[in-house]
Tab-separated table of C-alpha atoms and ligand atoms in Angstrom:
chain	number	residue	atom	x	y	z
A	585	MET	CA	-0.554	-22.576	8.566
A	586	ALA	CA	-1.079	-20.185	11.413
A	587	ARG	CA	-4.471	-18.602	11.985
A	588	VAL	CA	-4.083	-14.942	12.899
A	589	LEU	CA	-6.451	-12.073	13.657
A	590	ALA	CA	-4.982	-8.657	12.834
A	591	ILE	CA	-5.929	-5.021	13.283
A	592	GLU	CA	-4.831	-2.112	11.055
A	593	SER	CA	-5.474	1.563	11.862
A	594	SER	CA	-2.360	3.412	10.665
A	595	CYS	CA	-4.137	5.984	8.500
A	596	ASP	CA	-7.786	6.419	7.534
A	597	GLU	CA	-8.994	2.815	7.343
A	598	THR	CA	-10.121	0.871	10.411
A	599	ALA	CA	-9.593	-2.778	9.520
A	600	CYS	CA	-9.659	-6.229	11.058
A	601	ALA	CA	-9.097	-9.584	9.361
A	602	VAL	CA	-8.618	-13.268	10.038
A	603	VAL	CA	-6.309	-15.381	7.866
A	604	ASP	CA	-5.044	-18.944	7.695
A	605	GLY	CA	-1.574	-18.163	6.376
A	606	MET	CA	-2.312	-16.398	3.070
A	607	LEU	CA	-5.910	-17.619	2.885
A	608	VAL	CA	-8.272	-14.819	3.868
A	609	ARG	CA	-11.182	-15.950	6.063
A	610	SER	CA	-12.508	-12.438	6.654
A	611	SER	CA	-11.375	-8.919	5.860
A	612	VAL	CA	-13.402	-5.967	7.109
A	613	VAL	CA	-12.427	-2.388	6.232
A	614	ALA	CA	-14.285	0.690	7.500
A	615	SER	CA	-13.086	3.584	5.371
A	616	GLN	CA	-13.078	7.167	6.635
A	617	VAL	CA	-12.628	8.571	3.133
A	618	GLU	CA	-15.916	10.473	3.199
A	619	ILE	CA	-15.039	12.117	6.517
A	620	HIS	CA	-11.689	13.417	5.263
A	621	ALA	CA	-12.845	14.198	1.701
A	622	ARG	CA	-14.312	17.565	2.673
A	623	PHE	CA	-10.913	18.638	4.061
A	624	GLY	CA	-9.030	17.451	0.955
A	625	GLY	CA	-6.827	15.045	2.948
A	626	VAL	CA	-6.555	13.033	6.150
A	627	VAL	CA	-7.065	15.043	9.370
A	628	PRO	CA	-5.131	13.085	12.046
A	629	GLU	CA	-7.301	14.057	15.032
A	630	LEU	CA	-10.485	13.057	13.193
A	631	ALA	CA	-8.859	9.804	12.072
A	632	SER	CA	-8.122	8.784	15.684
A	633	ARG	CA	-11.637	9.594	16.858
A	634	HIS	CA	-13.266	7.659	14.035
A	635	HIS	CA	-10.976	4.660	14.587
A	636	LEU	CA	-12.183	4.648	18.181
A	637	ASP	CA	-15.822	4.747	17.026
A	638	ALA	CA	-15.373	1.949	14.486
A	639	ILE	CA	-12.870	-0.451	15.986
A	640	THR	CA	-15.085	-2.621	18.197
A	641	LEU	CA	-17.659	-3.088	15.463
A	642	VAL	CA	-15.024	-3.896	12.850
A	643	ILE	CA	-13.368	-6.510	15.095
A	644	ARG	CA	-16.742	-8.115	15.910
A	645	GLU	CA	-17.617	-8.253	12.207
A	646	ALA	CA	-14.281	-9.840	11.231
A	647	ILE	CA	-14.722	-12.513	13.922
A	648	ARG	CA	-18.296	-13.202	12.779
A	649	GLU	CA	-17.414	-13.345	9.055
A	650	ALA	CA	-14.577	-15.783	9.760
A	651	GLY	CA	-17.046	-18.048	11.557
A	652	LEU	CA	-15.173	-17.843	14.861
A	653	SER	CA	-16.751	-17.786	18.278
A	654	PRO	CA	-16.045	-14.504	20.145
A	655	THR	CA	-15.762	-16.411	23.415
A	656	ALA	CA	-13.351	-19.093	22.155
A	657	LEU	CA	-10.728	-16.975	20.344
A	658	ALA	CA	-7.945	-18.313	22.572
A	659	GLU	CA	-8.548	-21.818	21.183
A	660	GLU	CA	-9.431	-20.849	17.606
A	661	LEU	CA	-6.492	-18.528	16.858
A	662	ASP	CA	-2.720	-19.001	16.971
A	663	ALA	CA	-1.807	-15.333	17.329
A	664	LEU	CA	-2.904	-11.712	17.146
A	665	ALA	CA	-1.244	-8.939	15.148
A	666	VAL	CA	-1.449	-5.186	14.787
A	667	THR	CA	0.168	-2.504	12.628
A	668	ASP	CA	2.423	-0.655	15.077
A	669	SER	CA	4.492	1.479	12.662
A	670	PRO	CA	4.763	3.707	10.696
A	671	GLY	CA	1.631	5.847	10.472
A	672	LEU	CA	-0.273	8.601	12.249
A	673	VAL	CA	0.611	7.996	15.863
A	674	GLY	CA	-2.843	8.729	17.297
A	675	ALA	CA	-4.405	6.428	14.706
A	676	LEU	CA	-1.905	3.619	15.374
A	677	LEU	CA	-2.492	3.866	19.132
A	678	VAL	CA	-6.179	2.981	18.746
A	679	GLY	CA	-5.384	-0.285	16.948
A	680	VAL	CA	-2.471	-1.089	19.255
A	681	GLN	CA	-4.558	-0.564	22.377
A	682	ALA	CA	-7.418	-2.701	21.030
A	683	ALA	CA	-4.958	-5.474	20.128
A	684	ARG	CA	-3.347	-5.311	23.566
A	685	GLY	CA	-6.783	-5.641	25.131
A	686	LEU	CA	-7.527	-8.723	23.021
A	687	ALA	CA	-4.143	-10.210	23.937
A	688	LEU	CA	-4.808	-9.618	27.609
A	689	ALA	CA	-8.235	-11.263	27.403
A	690	THR	CA	-7.108	-14.280	25.345
A	691	ASN	CA	-3.479	-14.697	26.409
A	692	LEU	CA	-2.569	-15.091	22.718
A	693	PRO	CA	0.841	-13.865	21.474
A	694	LEU	CA	0.669	-10.399	19.880
A	695	PHE	CA	2.879	-9.504	16.896
A	696	GLY	CA	3.543	-5.868	15.953
A	697	VAL	CA	3.805	-5.517	12.159
A	698	HIS	CA	5.479	-2.820	10.047
A	699	HIS	CA	2.904	-1.391	7.622
A	700	MET	CA	5.282	-1.607	4.655
A	701	GLU	CA	5.917	-5.296	5.331
A	702	GLY	CA	2.153	-5.796	5.409
A	703	HIS	CA	1.843	-4.345	1.889
A	704	LEU	CA	4.585	-6.754	0.711
A	705	PHE	CA	2.377	-9.642	1.854
A	706	SER	CA	-0.757	-8.297	0.107
A	707	ALA	CA	0.410	-9.806	-3.204
A	708	PHE	CA	0.102	-13.318	-1.753
A	709	LEU	CA	-3.405	-12.997	-0.342
A	710	GLY	CA	-6.205	-14.989	-1.854
A	711	ASP	CA	-9.569	-16.518	-1.248
A	712	ASP	CA	-8.717	-20.023	-2.410
A	713	ARG	CA	-6.442	-22.746	-1.103
A	714	ARG	CA	-3.827	-22.700	-3.868
A	715	ALA	CA	-0.343	-22.896	-2.407
A	716	PRO	CA	1.179	-19.402	-2.550
A	717	GLU	CA	4.507	-18.758	-4.257
A	718	PRO	CA	7.534	-18.507	-1.979
A	719	PHE	CA	7.814	-15.101	-0.309
A	720	ALA	CA	11.396	-14.503	-1.431
A	721	PRO	CA	13.192	-13.598	-3.548
A	722	HIS	CA	11.298	-11.004	-5.531
A	723	LEU	CA	11.343	-7.336	-6.446
A	724	ALA	CA	8.450	-5.292	-5.067
A	725	LEU	CA	7.250	-1.894	-6.205
A	726	LEU	CA	5.389	-0.445	-3.223
A	727	VAL	CA	3.274	2.500	-4.346
A	728	SER	CA	0.767	4.124	-2.026
A	729	GLY	CA	-0.199	7.478	-0.550
A	730	GLY	CA	2.851	7.402	1.707
A	731	HIS	CA	5.322	5.124	-0.087
A	732	THR	CA	7.071	4.837	-3.422
A	733	GLU	CA	9.776	2.253	-2.973
A	734	LEU	CA	11.549	-0.416	-4.949
A	735	VAL	CA	12.366	-3.210	-2.537
A	736	GLU	CA	14.421	-6.325	-3.075
A	737	VAL	CA	12.741	-8.895	-0.846
A	738	ARG	CA	15.470	-11.307	0.198
A	739	GLY	CA	13.664	-13.153	2.947
A	740	LEU	CA	11.197	-12.669	5.782
A	741	GLY	CA	12.196	-9.373	7.409
A	742	ASP	CA	15.150	-8.873	5.058
A	743	TYR	CA	14.531	-5.995	2.685
A	744	GLU	CA	16.856	-3.888	0.590
A	745	ILE	CA	15.419	-0.569	-0.530
A	746	LEU	CA	16.878	0.015	-3.986
A	747	GLY	CA	15.187	3.355	-4.492
A	748	ALA	CA	12.474	5.623	-3.137
A	749	THR	CA	10.816	8.921	-3.887
A	750	ARG	CA	12.832	12.009	-3.103
A	751	ASP	CA	9.696	14.111	-2.574
A	752	ASP	CA	6.027	13.154	-3.102
A	753	ALA	CA	4.832	9.549	-3.065
A	754	ALA	CA	3.068	8.378	-6.249
A	755	GLY	CA	-0.361	8.322	-4.579
A	756	GLU	CA	0.274	11.749	-3.086
A	757	ALA	CA	1.010	13.073	-6.602
A	758	PHE	CA	-2.329	11.687	-7.845
A	759	ASP	CA	-4.127	13.266	-4.868
A	760	LYS	CA	-2.412	16.660	-5.279
A	761	VAL	CA	-3.064	16.833	-9.031
A	762	ALA	CA	-6.707	15.895	-8.408
A	763	LYS	CA	-6.903	18.828	-5.982
A	764	LEU	CA	-5.479	21.173	-8.658
A	765	LEU	CA	-8.230	19.944	-10.979
A	766	GLY	CA	-10.936	20.452	-8.347
A	767	LEU	CA	-11.558	16.693	-8.082
A	768	PRO	CA	-12.420	15.137	-4.692
A	769	TYR	CA	-10.028	13.255	-2.353
A	770	PRO	CA	-8.645	10.644	-2.841
A	771	GLY	CA	-7.830	11.623	-6.397
A	772	GLY	CA	-6.057	8.452	-7.537
A	773	PRO	CA	-9.112	6.365	-8.455
A	774	ILE	CA	-10.895	9.330	-10.111
A	775	ILE	CA	-7.908	10.358	-12.253
A	776	ASP	CA	-7.435	6.684	-13.200
A	777	HIS	CA	-11.090	6.441	-14.267
A	778	LEU	CA	-11.022	9.679	-16.318
A	779	ALA	CA	-7.667	8.718	-17.873
A	780	GLU	CA	-9.283	5.673	-19.490
A	781	GLU	CA	-11.182	8.039	-21.826
A	782	GLY	CA	-8.293	10.404	-22.571
A	783	ASN	CA	-5.322	10.696	-24.913
A	784	PRO	CA	-2.065	10.158	-22.964
A	785	GLU	CA	-0.129	12.170	-25.556
A	786	ALA	CA	-2.382	15.232	-25.456
A	787	VAL	CA	-0.309	17.215	-22.914
A	788	GLU	CA	3.458	16.994	-22.744
A	789	LEU	CA	4.598	16.376	-19.166
A	790	PRO	CA	8.045	15.577	-17.693
A	791	ARG	CA	9.286	12.092	-16.722
A	792	ALA	CA	11.604	13.051	-13.858
A	793	MET	CA	14.618	10.824	-13.161
A	794	LEU	CA	13.629	8.397	-15.905
A	795	ALA	CA	17.155	8.254	-17.271
A	796	SER	CA	19.034	8.633	-13.962
A	797	PRO	CA	21.239	5.632	-13.081
A	798	ASN	CA	19.693	5.189	-9.600
A	799	PHE	CA	16.289	3.773	-8.656
A	800	ASP	CA	14.907	6.904	-7.007
A	801	PHE	CA	11.783	8.761	-8.071
A	802	SER	CA	10.570	12.351	-7.980
A	803	PHE	CA	6.984	13.433	-8.590
A	804	SER	CA	6.782	17.000	-7.288
A	805	GLY	CA	8.054	18.477	-10.589
A	806	LEU	CA	5.293	16.670	-12.440
A	807	LYS	CA	2.695	18.169	-10.111
A	808	THR	CA	4.220	21.625	-10.724
A	809	ALA	CA	4.129	20.991	-14.484
A	810	VAL	CA	0.388	20.304	-14.255
A	811	ALA	CA	-0.050	23.519	-12.202
A	812	VAL	CA	1.907	25.518	-14.829
A	813	HIS	CA	-0.215	23.973	-17.610
A	814	LEU	CA	-3.388	25.027	-15.757
A	815	ASP	CA	-2.000	28.562	-15.233
A	816	ARG	CA	-1.342	28.887	-18.952
A	817	HIS	CA	-4.425	27.211	-20.349
A	818	GLY	CA	-6.943	27.490	-17.502
A	819	GLN	CA	-9.004	24.604	-16.138
A	820	PRO	CA	-10.147	22.040	-18.754
A	821	ARG	CA	-13.203	23.400	-20.572
A	822	SER	CA	-14.735	20.055	-21.426
A	823	ARG	CA	-14.805	16.491	-20.147
A	824	ALA	CA	-12.656	15.488	-23.127
A	825	GLU	CA	-9.962	18.020	-22.124
A	826	LEU	CA	-10.093	16.853	-18.512
A	827	CYS	CA	-9.728	13.215	-19.588
A	828	ASP	CA	-6.787	14.113	-21.844
A	829	LEU	CA	-4.974	15.865	-18.993
A	830	CYS	CA	-5.657	12.942	-16.612
A	831	ALA	CA	-4.435	10.432	-19.199
A	832	SER	CA	-1.276	12.487	-19.843
A	833	PHE	CA	-0.535	12.760	-16.112
A	834	ARG	CA	-1.177	9.054	-15.474
A	835	ALA	CA	1.094	8.099	-18.372
A	836	ALA	CA	3.902	10.286	-16.975
A	837	VAL	CA	3.711	8.535	-13.570
A	838	VAL	CA	3.315	5.056	-15.061
A	839	ASP	CA	6.200	5.484	-17.545
A	840	VAL	CA	8.693	6.154	-14.753
A	841	LEU	CA	7.368	3.521	-12.322
A	842	VAL	CA	7.321	0.747	-14.944
A	843	ALA	CA	10.676	1.611	-16.523
A	844	LYS	CA	12.553	1.794	-13.219
A	845	ALA	CA	10.915	-1.280	-11.678
A	846	CYS	CA	11.667	-3.354	-14.784
A	847	ARG	CA	15.276	-2.156	-14.889
A	848	ALA	CA	15.773	-2.947	-11.189
A	849	ARG	CA	14.318	-6.438	-11.645
A	850	ALA	CA	16.593	-7.175	-14.564
A	851	GLU	CA	19.703	-5.739	-12.850
A	852	ARG	CA	19.066	-7.795	-9.723
A	853	GLY	CA	18.340	-10.919	-11.766
A	854	LEU	CA	14.962	-11.514	-10.096
A	855	ASP	CA	12.313	-13.371	-12.059
A	856	ARG	CA	9.307	-12.068	-10.129
A	857	LEU	CA	8.038	-8.503	-9.878
A	858	HIS	CA	5.278	-7.612	-7.411
A	859	VAL	CA	3.221	-4.415	-7.452
A	860	VAL	CA	1.563	-3.516	-4.151
A	861	GLY	CA	-0.036	-0.544	-2.342
A	862	GLY	CA	-3.030	1.693	-3.073
A	863	VAL	CA	-1.654	2.884	-6.440
A	864	ALA	CA	-1.219	-0.765	-7.541
A	865	ALA	CA	-4.993	-0.599	-8.184
A	866	ASN	CA	-4.287	1.802	-11.069
A	867	ALA	CA	-5.612	0.296	-14.305
A	868	GLY	CA	-3.035	2.063	-16.458
A	869	LEU	CA	-0.162	0.866	-14.268
A	870	ARG	CA	-1.399	-2.731	-14.205
A	871	ALA	CA	-1.852	-2.820	-17.986
A	872	ARG	CA	1.640	-1.433	-18.634
A	873	PHE	CA	3.229	-3.906	-16.213
A	874	GLU	CA	1.366	-6.792	-17.846
A	875	ALA	CA	2.657	-5.726	-21.268
A	876	ALA	CA	6.218	-5.392	-19.918
A	877	ALA	CA	6.036	-8.834	-18.273
A	878	ALA	CA	4.899	-10.440	-21.532
A	879	GLU	CA	7.599	-8.629	-23.504
A	880	GLN	CA	10.496	-9.186	-21.085
A	881	GLY	CA	9.444	-12.608	-19.855
A	882	PHE	CA	9.147	-12.148	-16.105
A	883	ARG	CA	6.421	-13.197	-13.683
A	884	LEU	CA	4.208	-10.286	-12.619
A	885	VAL	CA	2.142	-10.440	-9.444
A	886	ALA	CA	-0.120	-7.444	-8.860
A	887	ALA	CA	-1.869	-7.455	-5.488
A	888	PRO	CA	-5.559	-8.418	-5.822
A	889	LEU	CA	-7.575	-5.189	-6.193
A	890	ARG	CA	-9.311	-5.562	-2.838
A	891	TYR	CA	-5.970	-5.856	-1.025
A	892	CYS	CA	-4.148	-2.957	-2.741
A	893	GLY	CA	-5.417	-0.338	-0.297
A	894	ASP	CA	-4.916	-0.560	3.437
A	895	ASN	CA	-6.405	-3.684	4.994
A	896	ALA	CA	-5.737	-5.975	7.938
A	897	ALA	CA	-5.469	-9.252	5.982
A	898	MET	CA	-1.985	-8.256	4.786
A	899	ILE	CA	-0.946	-7.495	8.377
A	900	ALA	CA	-2.313	-10.850	9.546
A	901	ALA	CA	-0.457	-12.667	6.731
A	902	ALA	CA	2.863	-11.035	7.704
A	903	ALA	CA	2.376	-12.230	11.296
A	904	ALA	CA	1.227	-15.716	10.188
A	905	ALA	CA	4.506	-16.085	8.248
A	906	ARG	CA	6.379	-15.236	11.462
A	907	VAL	CA	4.398	-17.766	13.509
A	908	ASP	CA	5.028	-20.438	10.856
A	909	ALA	CA	8.751	-19.583	10.920
A	910	GLY	CA	8.790	-20.119	14.697
A	911	CYS	CA	9.411	-16.445	15.572
A	912	GLU	CA	8.537	-15.088	18.999
A	913	PRO	CA	6.683	-11.763	19.277
A	914	ALA	CA	8.202	-8.733	21.013
A	915	VAL	CA	7.449	-8.494	24.729
A	916	GLU	CA	5.633	-5.187	24.346
A	917	VAL	CA	3.902	-3.747	21.281
A	918	ASP	CA	3.842	0.052	21.029
A	919	ALA	CA	2.991	2.559	18.295
A	920	SER	CA	5.850	4.219	16.434
A	921	VAL	CA	6.091	6.687	13.566
A	922	ALA	CA	9.586	5.473	12.607
A	923	ILE	CA	10.097	3.893	9.191
A	924	ASP	CA	13.205	2.040	10.337
A	925	ASP	CA	12.383	-0.974	12.436
A	926	PRO	CA	14.809	-2.931	14.650
A	927	ARG	CA	12.854	-6.168	13.961
A	928	LEU	CA	13.547	-5.930	10.240
A	929	HIS	CA	16.783	-5.843	8.337
A	930	ILE	CA	16.137	-2.854	6.107
A	931	SER	CA	19.173	-1.871	4.074
A	932	ARG	CA	19.500	0.812	1.438
A	933	VAL	CA	21.708	1.021	-1.609
A	934	ALA	CA	24.172	3.891	-1.636
A	935	ARG	CA	22.632	6.796	-3.469
A	936	ALA	CA	23.914	7.432	-6.956
A	937	PRO	CA	23.340	11.021	-8.202
B	1220	KG4	O1	-2.163	1.958	0.378
B	1220	KG4	P1	-3.141	3.065	0.594
B	1220	KG4	O2	-4.593	2.710	0.777
B	1220	KG4	O3	-2.743	3.922	1.833
B	1220	KG4	C1	-1.431	4.254	2.146
B	1220	KG4	O4	-0.735	3.434	2.806
B	1220	KG4	O5	-1.022	5.361	1.700
B	1220	KG4	O6	-2.981	4.072	-0.656
B	1220	KG4	C2	-3.816	5.202	-0.825
B	1220	KG4	C3	-3.341	5.954	-2.060
B	1220	KG4	C4	-4.044	7.290	-2.277
B	1220	KG4	O7	-3.078	8.280	-2.563
B	1220	KG4	C5	-4.941	7.032	-3.485
B	1220	KG4	O8	-5.192	8.166	-4.272
B	1220	KG4	C6	-4.122	6.010	-4.233
B	1220	KG4	O9	-3.587	5.167	-3.236
B	1220	KG4	N1	-4.941	5.220	-5.186
B	1220	KG4	C7	-4.756	5.261	-6.526
B	1220	KG4	C8	-5.753	4.409	-7.088
B	1220	KG4	N2	-6.480	3.861	-6.066
B	1220	KG4	C9	-5.956	4.377	-4.900
B	1220	KG4	N3	-3.879	5.946	-7.276
B	1220	KG4	C10	-3.950	5.774	-8.605
B	1220	KG4	N4	-4.875	4.995	-9.220
B	1220	KG4	C11	-5.780	4.290	-8.511
B	1220	KG4	N5	-6.688	3.510	-9.132
B	1221	ZN	ZN1	-0.715	1.506	3.148
């Protein structure tokens, strides 16, 4: 299996990792969360500057942790990889330029990787040598701060998007509701934590598009419903009230994600369902998917917790699969904000109302 070093800098994590196929030899992530927290969200200009500050150190650390020699990378690696799309363009450029520099110095092939494809590979990552399951076919629910997509994975680079959010991404909804509640950024993990103590039936909230025949999602109405609830009742007066509201909100998101993902899996006749992306770390979501898998008899693979959020191991794994399949990298790697990618076959189902 190919040994690949990859860099990821598409948003607010500066990351570098070394993998042997799906086996992670090192994975270093420098998070900028604290820098952006005081602004309530990611500030692109600050993200670029902090990537520049962190990138050399992060690469050095990933090389050291993997037990590689910084002066013999050309012999010890098969390829290099970098997230080149989509993302904040200034942030992507830092990773792309660092990767190009490494490629120039080592003469190793450099693969540009689509961030979404990276997340699809996160479900296969591990720290032991067990043979991973075949990549395709499976149904993936990709839920992060920027994505909410149901993807039928047909093969390497062959993805059919069955449905996506029509407004906010699931993670974005968590972050925006946290802001309404005066909780710090990113709100997802905090709401998840508070929800564990609350009653999910305490506050009635909408489940948008739950019954619609398509596989699309919508979360902005849910956010508005929380805002209306706060207007009427004021901010929670006790921790118990706060936990109840968090639990009710989490249940509303989870209900729709689980129901639609399970229906899509069954309709497509796929026996494996993967849950990936930052929101895949959600304890409520994982528990509900586990229950559904036991009840409906399908195989559930939730990305390991440490690879749910942005990391470079998933980017390296996507490139390692390409090397193993005998693919050649593009001549030039450049940063792009486009979601569509000429290297991938991304199709979409026709939209039902
Ligand atoms: O995949 P990721 O690190 O970055 C993107 O590609 O967007 O996802 C970050 C998102 C944030 O919106 C964050 O609030 C959310 O994932 N998140 C969670 C949890 N952990 C992270 N949302 C719900 N529950 C969690 N436990
Ligand atoms: Zn991501």
